[in-house]
Amino acid sequence: MLIEGYESAPLVAGDELTGLPGFWAAYLLWMCRTEENPPEPSWFGADEADTDAAYEALADETRWPVFRIPFSDGHSVLVVGRNVADEPGTEYVVAHPAWDRRGHLATIDGHHAGPGLSWRELTHIAGTPDPEAPGIQAPHVRLLLLLPVLGDSDLPGDAAAFLGAALVRAGVPEGSAPRPAENLLQDHPLWEAAEWAEPSPSPLSGAEPLLPGILHCDQPGSPRCGRNLAQGIGPEHHARLARALGTLPAPRRTAPGVASNRADGDAACGPASI
């Protein structure tokens, strides 16, 4: 697998890792840490041996796993395990074949940057796979892979139930799923929950002009605070990205004489879509 900027890195497709018995515990357990409730692999229906084996696969310095999550209109989120010996981390970026450079969502490492997605964007990307593109298609797997970059102070009331349904689909016992689902949506270990809103039409003097249609984050540690998600793209590609993220409605396409009350491309965001 080749990704610009990682030409000398030992990148491999990570899709098969998501099927390991301890994968989700290895991938998400760190987000559940609280002083009151030390998390355990059993929360995810896994034992310590399986979790350790999955973690070793995720952290293998000779095989850096990449999870490609294709969504609308040719866009993809790339989750890159940067398994450098002294400074491991995970990069989350948005890419498109027509772009010269990737959009930075978040980084999980010792110099973390985030949050990278609102709940609205997270669920929309998870629920709009591109079956014609290579990568991970199952909505529940997509949701869980992107969960570490979430940071949203305005979660819907059914967010924990929605996440719990995804965990059950991923193999977590139904009776156990509510506990990790609630913990995963509590205080993020690396950043504060953010407010997300359309950019102001009048940016501060000297600031980068912010194009409309894509939400911006109010947390200063986020790559999406005060700057456009994708750099160096024109208004047309920006609008396409906004529609792919679910924050700009797609143009209506209705047959003559047929009324429509739903924009094409809008994805269902209820538990049934997971």
Short mmCIF file of C-alpha atoms in Angstrom, two decimals:
data_model
loop_
_atom_site.label_atom_id
_atom_site.label_comp_id
_atom_site.label_asym_id
_atom_site.label_seq_id
_atom_site.Cartn_x
_atom_site.Cartn_y
_atom_site.Cartn_z
CA MET A 1 0.00 0.00 0.00
CA LEU A 2 1.37 3.42 -1.01
CA ILE A 3 0.36 6.76 0.54
CA GLU A 4 2.12 9.99 -0.33
CA GLY A 5 4.36 11.00 2.55
CA TYR A 6 4.70 7.40 3.75
CA GLU A 7 6.65 5.98 0.80
CA SER A 8 9.31 4.39 3.00
CA ALA A 9 6.91 3.18 5.70
CA PRO A 10 5.87 -0.50 5.85
CA LEU A 11 2.18 0.19 5.30
CA VAL A 12 -0.29 -2.69 5.06
CA ALA A 13 -4.07 -2.82 4.80
CA GLY A 14 -5.46 -3.27 8.30
CA ASP A 15 -8.94 -4.50 7.38
CA GLU A 16 -8.39 -8.06 8.57
CA LEU A 17 -7.28 -6.91 12.02
CA THR A 18 -10.80 -5.74 12.85
CA GLY A 19 -11.87 -9.39 12.97
CA LEU A 20 -9.40 -10.36 15.71
CA PRO A 21 -11.14 -11.39 18.95
CA GLY A 22 -9.47 -8.67 21.03
CA PHE A 23 -9.30 -5.94 18.40
CA TRP A 24 -11.90 -3.52 19.75
CA ALA A 25 -10.60 -3.80 23.30
CA ALA A 26 -7.07 -3.08 22.03
CA TYR A 27 -8.25 -0.18 19.89
CA LEU A 28 -10.73 1.53 22.24
CA LEU A 29 -9.97 0.51 25.83
CA TRP A 30 -7.70 3.52 26.44
CA MET A 31 -10.67 5.84 25.85
CA CYS A 32 -12.62 4.25 28.72
CA ARG A 33 -10.12 5.10 31.44
CA THR A 34 -11.64 6.78 34.48
CA GLU A 35 -10.47 7.02 38.09
CA GLU A 36 -13.60 5.27 39.32
CA ASN A 37 -13.88 2.44 36.79
CA PRO A 38 -10.60 0.96 35.49
CA PRO A 39 -11.60 -0.62 32.16
CA GLU A 40 -11.10 -4.28 31.39
CA PRO A 41 -11.05 -6.25 28.12
CA SER A 42 -14.14 -8.10 29.35
CA TRP A 43 -16.12 -4.90 28.77
CA PHE A 44 -15.66 -5.67 25.06
CA GLY A 45 -16.21 -9.41 25.42
CA ALA A 46 -12.47 -10.15 25.14
CA ASP A 47 -9.84 -11.67 27.40
CA GLU A 48 -6.40 -10.27 28.15
CA ALA A 49 -4.55 -12.70 25.90
CA ASP A 50 -6.65 -11.84 22.84
CA THR A 51 -6.41 -8.13 23.61
CA ASP A 52 -2.62 -8.30 23.97
CA ALA A 53 -2.34 -10.18 20.65
CA ALA A 54 -4.49 -7.61 18.85
CA TYR A 55 -2.50 -4.75 20.37
CA GLU A 56 0.76 -6.31 19.21
CA ALA A 57 -0.64 -6.50 15.68
CA LEU A 58 -1.77 -2.88 15.82
CA ALA A 59 1.61 -1.71 17.14
CA ASP A 60 3.85 -3.86 14.91
CA GLU A 61 6.80 -1.68 13.87
CA THR A 62 7.33 -3.78 10.73
CA ARG A 63 3.70 -3.58 9.54
CA TRP A 64 1.92 -0.24 9.94
CA PRO A 65 -1.84 -0.87 9.58
CA VAL A 66 -3.90 1.47 7.45
CA PHE A 67 -7.69 1.49 7.58
CA ARG A 68 -9.31 3.10 4.53
CA ILE A 69 -12.86 4.34 5.06
CA PRO A 70 -14.30 5.42 1.68
CA PHE A 71 -17.33 7.69 1.67
CA SER A 72 -19.28 9.84 -0.74
CA ASP A 73 -17.96 11.25 -4.00
CA GLY A 74 -14.52 9.66 -3.95
CA HIS A 75 -13.47 10.86 -0.47
CA SER A 76 -11.78 8.59 2.07
CA VAL A 77 -10.67 8.81 5.66
CA LEU A 78 -7.32 7.11 6.19
CA VAL A 79 -6.48 5.85 9.68
CA VAL A 80 -2.71 5.30 9.67
CA GLY A 81 -0.93 3.49 12.49
CA ARG A 82 2.39 5.32 12.67
CA ASN A 83 4.37 2.66 14.52
CA VAL A 84 7.64 4.53 14.98
CA ALA A 85 9.67 2.90 17.75
CA ASP A 86 10.14 5.98 19.94
CA GLU A 87 7.02 7.96 19.05
CA PRO A 88 4.09 5.79 17.94
CA GLY A 89 0.77 7.33 17.07
CA THR A 90 -2.26 7.26 14.82
CA GLU A 91 -3.05 9.77 12.09
CA TYR A 92 -6.58 10.45 10.84
CA VAL A 93 -6.74 12.27 7.50
CA VAL A 94 -9.21 12.92 4.69
CA ALA A 95 -8.08 12.30 1.12
CA HIS A 96 -9.43 12.65 -2.41
CA PRO A 97 -7.73 11.73 -5.71
CA ALA A 98 -8.13 15.29 -7.02
CA TRP A 99 -6.41 16.93 -4.03
CA ASP A 100 -2.71 17.76 -3.84
CA ARG A 101 -2.61 17.21 -0.07
CA ARG A 102 -4.66 15.54 2.62
CA GLY A 103 -6.96 17.19 5.15
CA HIS A 104 -5.87 16.70 8.76
CA LEU A 105 -8.61 15.46 11.10
CA ALA A 106 -6.69 14.46 14.22
CA THR A 107 -3.56 12.85 15.65
CA ILE A 108 -3.42 10.44 18.58
CA ASP A 109 0.07 10.47 20.10
CA GLY A 110 2.18 12.29 22.65
CA HIS A 111 1.60 15.57 20.78
CA HIS A 112 -2.06 14.95 20.09
CA ALA A 113 -4.28 17.19 17.97
CA GLY A 114 -8.06 17.04 18.06
CA PRO A 115 -10.94 16.63 18.15
CA GLY A 116 -11.44 15.88 14.48
CA LEU A 117 -15.13 15.08 13.97
CA SER A 118 -18.50 16.14 15.28
CA TRP A 119 -21.12 13.50 16.05
CA ARG A 120 -23.07 14.56 12.96
CA GLU A 121 -20.06 14.04 10.70
CA LEU A 122 -19.02 10.80 12.39
CA THR A 123 -22.39 9.13 11.94
CA HIS A 124 -22.78 10.45 8.39
CA ILE A 125 -19.41 9.12 7.23
CA ALA A 126 -20.05 5.79 8.96
CA GLY A 127 -23.41 5.47 7.25
CA THR A 128 -22.38 6.42 3.70
CA PRO A 129 -19.89 3.80 2.47
CA ASP A 130 -18.79 3.74 -1.16
CA PRO A 131 -19.15 0.11 -2.30
CA GLU A 132 -17.21 0.86 -5.50
CA ALA A 133 -14.07 1.90 -3.59
CA PRO A 134 -11.59 -0.29 -1.71
CA GLY A 135 -11.70 -0.19 2.05
CA ILE A 136 -13.97 -0.87 5.00
CA GLN A 137 -17.68 -0.85 4.17
CA ALA A 138 -19.51 -2.08 7.30
CA PRO A 139 -21.08 0.99 8.99
CA HIS A 140 -20.53 -0.26 12.55
CA VAL A 141 -16.82 -0.92 11.90
CA ARG A 142 -16.42 2.51 10.28
CA LEU A 143 -18.09 4.19 13.25
CA LEU A 144 -15.87 2.47 15.80
CA LEU A 145 -12.65 3.12 13.84
CA LEU A 146 -13.41 6.84 13.73
CA LEU A 147 -14.69 7.12 17.30
CA PRO A 148 -11.32 8.14 18.84
CA VAL A 149 -11.40 11.50 17.00
CA LEU A 150 -14.91 12.44 18.20
CA GLY A 151 -15.29 15.47 20.41
CA ASP A 152 -18.76 17.01 20.57
CA SER A 153 -20.47 18.80 23.45
CA ASP A 154 -23.91 18.40 21.85
CA LEU A 155 -24.43 14.65 21.61
CA PRO A 156 -27.99 13.46 20.96
CA GLY A 157 -29.83 11.67 23.73
CA ASP A 158 -29.64 8.33 21.94
CA ALA A 159 -25.89 8.50 21.24
CA ALA A 160 -24.98 5.81 23.79
CA ALA A 161 -27.69 3.47 22.48
CA PHE A 162 -26.51 4.09 18.92
CA LEU A 163 -22.90 3.34 19.86
CA GLY A 164 -23.97 0.33 21.89
CA ALA A 165 -25.74 -1.12 18.84
CA ALA A 166 -22.49 -0.75 16.86
CA LEU A 167 -20.52 -2.50 19.60
CA VAL A 168 -22.98 -5.40 19.60
CA ARG A 169 -22.62 -5.71 15.82
CA ALA A 170 -18.85 -5.83 16.40
CA GLY A 171 -19.19 -8.79 18.75
CA VAL A 172 -19.53 -7.18 22.18
CA PRO A 173 -22.12 -9.11 24.23
CA GLU A 174 -25.44 -7.27 24.27
CA GLY A 175 -25.56 -7.23 28.05
CA SER A 176 -22.06 -5.74 28.27
CA ALA A 177 -22.27 -3.12 25.51
CA PRO A 178 -23.99 -0.28 27.46
CA ARG A 179 -21.06 0.10 29.84
CA PRO A 180 -18.29 0.72 27.27
CA ALA A 181 -20.71 2.75 25.13
CA GLU A 182 -21.36 5.18 27.97
CA ASN A 183 -17.69 5.35 28.98
CA LEU A 184 -16.52 5.94 25.41
CA LEU A 185 -18.77 9.01 25.18
CA GLN A 186 -17.70 10.50 28.50
CA ASP A 187 -14.70 12.80 28.95
CA HIS A 188 -12.13 12.17 26.22
CA PRO A 189 -8.66 11.46 27.65
CA LEU A 190 -6.94 13.86 25.24
CA TRP A 191 -9.27 16.83 24.63
CA GLU A 192 -12.37 18.68 25.72
CA ALA A 193 -15.73 18.20 24.02
CA ALA A 194 -16.10 20.88 21.35
CA GLU A 195 -18.81 23.04 19.91
CA TRP A 196 -19.17 22.77 16.14
CA ALA A 197 -20.70 25.46 13.95
CA GLU A 198 -20.60 27.01 10.50
CA PRO A 199 -17.76 29.55 10.21
CA SER A 200 -18.45 33.20 10.69
CA PRO A 201 -18.91 35.08 7.39
CA SER A 202 -16.41 37.71 8.61
CA PRO A 203 -13.16 36.09 9.76
CA LEU A 204 -10.69 38.08 11.82
CA SER A 205 -8.34 40.33 9.90
CA GLY A 206 -5.41 38.35 8.58
CA ALA A 207 -7.04 34.98 9.26
CA GLU A 208 -7.52 32.33 6.61
CA PRO A 209 -10.87 32.87 4.84
CA LEU A 210 -13.14 30.05 5.93
CA LEU A 211 -15.33 28.56 3.23
CA PRO A 212 -18.98 27.83 4.13
CA GLY A 213 -20.70 24.48 4.44
CA ILE A 214 -18.21 22.62 6.67
CA LEU A 215 -18.37 22.77 10.45
CA HIS A 216 -15.54 24.32 12.43
CA CYS A 217 -14.34 23.37 15.90
CA ASP A 218 -13.97 25.81 18.81
CA GLN A 219 -11.17 23.87 20.54
CA PRO A 220 -7.78 25.50 19.82
CA GLY A 221 -5.96 22.14 19.86
CA SER A 222 -7.98 20.87 16.90
CA PRO A 223 -6.65 20.96 13.32
CA ARG A 224 -10.16 22.12 12.41
CA CYS A 225 -10.11 25.23 14.58
CA GLY A 226 -9.85 28.42 12.52
CA ARG A 227 -8.82 26.75 9.27
CA ASN A 228 -10.38 24.88 6.37
CA LEU A 229 -10.32 21.10 6.63
CA ALA A 230 -8.80 20.66 3.17
CA GLN A 231 -6.09 23.09 2.12
CA GLY A 232 -5.53 24.25 -1.44
CA ILE A 233 -8.86 23.17 -2.93
CA GLY A 234 -11.32 25.47 -4.68
CA PRO A 235 -14.95 26.21 -3.79
CA GLU A 236 -16.28 23.38 -5.99
CA HIS A 237 -14.20 20.68 -4.27
CA HIS A 238 -14.93 22.28 -0.90
CA ALA A 239 -18.68 22.03 -1.57
CA ARG A 240 -18.28 18.39 -2.63
CA LEU A 241 -16.48 17.67 0.64
CA ALA A 242 -19.19 19.47 2.61
CA ARG A 243 -21.88 17.33 0.99
CA ALA A 244 -19.84 14.18 1.63
CA LEU A 245 -19.57 15.12 5.32
CA GLY A 246 -23.32 15.61 5.51
CA THR A 247 -23.17 19.29 6.42
CA LEU A 248 -24.22 20.71 3.05
CA PRO A 249 -27.35 19.18 1.44
CA ALA A 250 -26.85 17.57 -1.93
CA PRO A 251 -28.72 19.12 -4.87
CA ARG A 252 -32.29 17.87 -5.10
CA ARG A 253 -33.02 15.54 -7.99
CA THR A 254 -36.71 14.98 -8.45
CA ALA A 255 -38.72 13.72 -11.37
CA PRO A 256 -41.06 16.29 -12.95
CA GLY A 257 -44.17 16.68 -10.85
CA VAL A 258 -42.80 14.60 -7.95
CA ALA A 259 -42.24 16.39 -4.66
CA SER A 260 -39.30 15.49 -2.44
CA ASN A 261 -38.67 16.46 1.18
CA ARG A 262 -35.24 14.79 1.49
CA ALA A 263 -31.94 15.80 -0.08
CA ASP A 264 -30.17 13.12 -2.07
CA GLY A 265 -27.22 11.78 -0.17
CA ASP A 266 -28.75 12.28 3.29
CA ALA A 267 -27.96 9.19 5.34
CA ALA A 268 -30.08 7.58 7.98
CA CYS A 269 -28.48 8.00 11.40
CA GLY A 270 -30.56 5.67 13.55
CA PRO A 271 -29.45 2.36 15.04
CA ALA A 272 -30.88 0.51 12.03
CA SER A 273 -28.15 2.01 9.83
CA ILE A 274 -25.47 0.48 12.05
#
